[in-house]
Tab-separated table of C-alpha atoms in Angstrom:
chain	number	residue	atom	x	y	z
Q	1	MET	CA	-7.317	10.168	-7.846
Q	2	HIS	CA	-5.332	8.688	-4.988
Q	3	GLY	CA	-1.775	10.334	-6.312
Q	4	LEU	CA	-0.113	13.614	-6.595
Q	5	ARG	CA	0.442	15.561	-9.974
Q	6	HIS	CA	4.178	16.439	-10.653
Q	7	PRO	CA	4.195	20.492	-10.158
Q	8	PHE	CA	5.973	20.774	-13.904
Q	9	SER	CA	4.859	18.228	-16.105
Q	10	GLY	CA	1.330	17.797	-14.259
Q	11	ALA	CA	1.614	14.117	-14.926
Q	12	LEU	CA	-0.154	12.294	-12.578
Q	13	TYR	CA	1.695	9.817	-10.005
Q	14	GLU	CA	-0.022	6.756	-8.100
Q	15	PRO	CA	0.431	4.215	-6.160
Q	16	GLU	CA	0.684	0.745	-7.145
Q	17	GLU	CA	1.469	-3.026	-5.466
Q	18	ASN	CA	4.952	-3.962	-5.048
Q	19	GLU	CA	6.241	-0.336	-5.010
Q	20	LEU	CA	5.447	0.435	-8.010
Q	21	VAL	CA	4.020	3.709	-9.407
Q	22	ARG	CA	1.217	4.550	-12.071
Q	23	VAL	CA	2.475	7.583	-14.034
Q	24	THR	CA	-0.459	9.279	-16.130
Q	25	THR	CA	0.714	12.065	-18.295
Q	26	ARG	CA	-1.872	15.134	-19.398
Q	27	ALA	CA	-2.143	13.821	-23.050
Q	28	GLY	CA	-2.987	10.247	-21.377
Q	29	GLN	CA	0.063	8.287	-21.605
Q	30	ILE	CA	0.198	5.769	-19.009
Q	31	GLY	CA	3.346	3.764	-17.957
Q	32	ILE	CA	4.066	1.578	-14.999
Q	33	TYR	CA	7.400	2.310	-12.781
Q	34	SER	CA	9.778	1.329	-10.392
Q	35	LYS	CA	10.681	3.173	-7.226
Q	36	ASP	CA	13.676	4.178	-9.037
Q	37	GLY	CA	12.181	5.349	-12.198
Q	38	ARG	CA	12.731	2.251	-14.170
Q	39	ARG	CA	10.018	1.530	-16.542
Q	40	VAL	CA	7.960	-1.726	-15.702
Q	41	SER	CA	5.592	-1.520	-18.292
Q	42	GLY	CA	3.341	0.632	-20.620
Q	43	ASP	CA	3.965	4.073	-22.417
Q	44	LYS	CA	7.677	5.104	-21.702
Q	45	ILE	CA	7.576	8.598	-20.189
Q	46	ASP	CA	10.068	11.121	-18.682
Q	47	VAL	CA	9.394	10.466	-15.071
Q	48	ASP	CA	10.930	12.407	-12.090
Q	49	PRO	CA	12.563	9.669	-10.150
Q	50	GLN	CA	12.261	11.687	-6.836
Q	51	MET	CA	8.419	11.617	-7.530
Q	52	THR	CA	8.534	7.930	-8.130
Q	53	GLY	CA	10.482	7.437	-4.760
Q	54	TRP	CA	8.528	9.212	-2.660
Q	55	ILE	CA	5.488	7.929	-4.119
Q	56	ALA	CA	6.415	4.090	-3.588
Q	57	SER	CA	7.795	4.415	-0.485
Q	58	LYS	CA	5.870	2.236	2.424
Q	59	ARG	CA	4.281	4.873	4.972
Q	60	GLY	CA	4.184	4.663	8.545
Q	61	VAL	CA	1.191	4.980	11.004
Q	62	HIS	CA	1.351	8.408	12.862
Q	63	ARG	CA	1.846	7.810	16.695
Q	64	MET	CA	-1.445	9.533	17.302
Q	65	VAL	CA	-3.534	7.017	15.175
Q	66	ASN	CA	-5.343	4.730	16.986
Q	67	THR	CA	-4.824	1.433	15.033
Q	68	ALA	CA	-7.322	-0.530	16.657
Q	69	SER	CA	-10.486	1.279	15.460
Q	70	HIS	CA	-9.099	1.034	11.822
């Protein structure tokens, strides 16, 4: 698991390539959603657009991380 569980629904939100998010419900439904919460493929799930936006956003490298060693 490389994502976050939604605090209310329990759905798992995982980052995918091209700013997409894989959402898996506790019932096993799986859907791929865009950064703004629009369904791209898979099951139609009631997703949280705030979560999809946060999960899909690019992460910067912290200033204290030595990027030469990674």
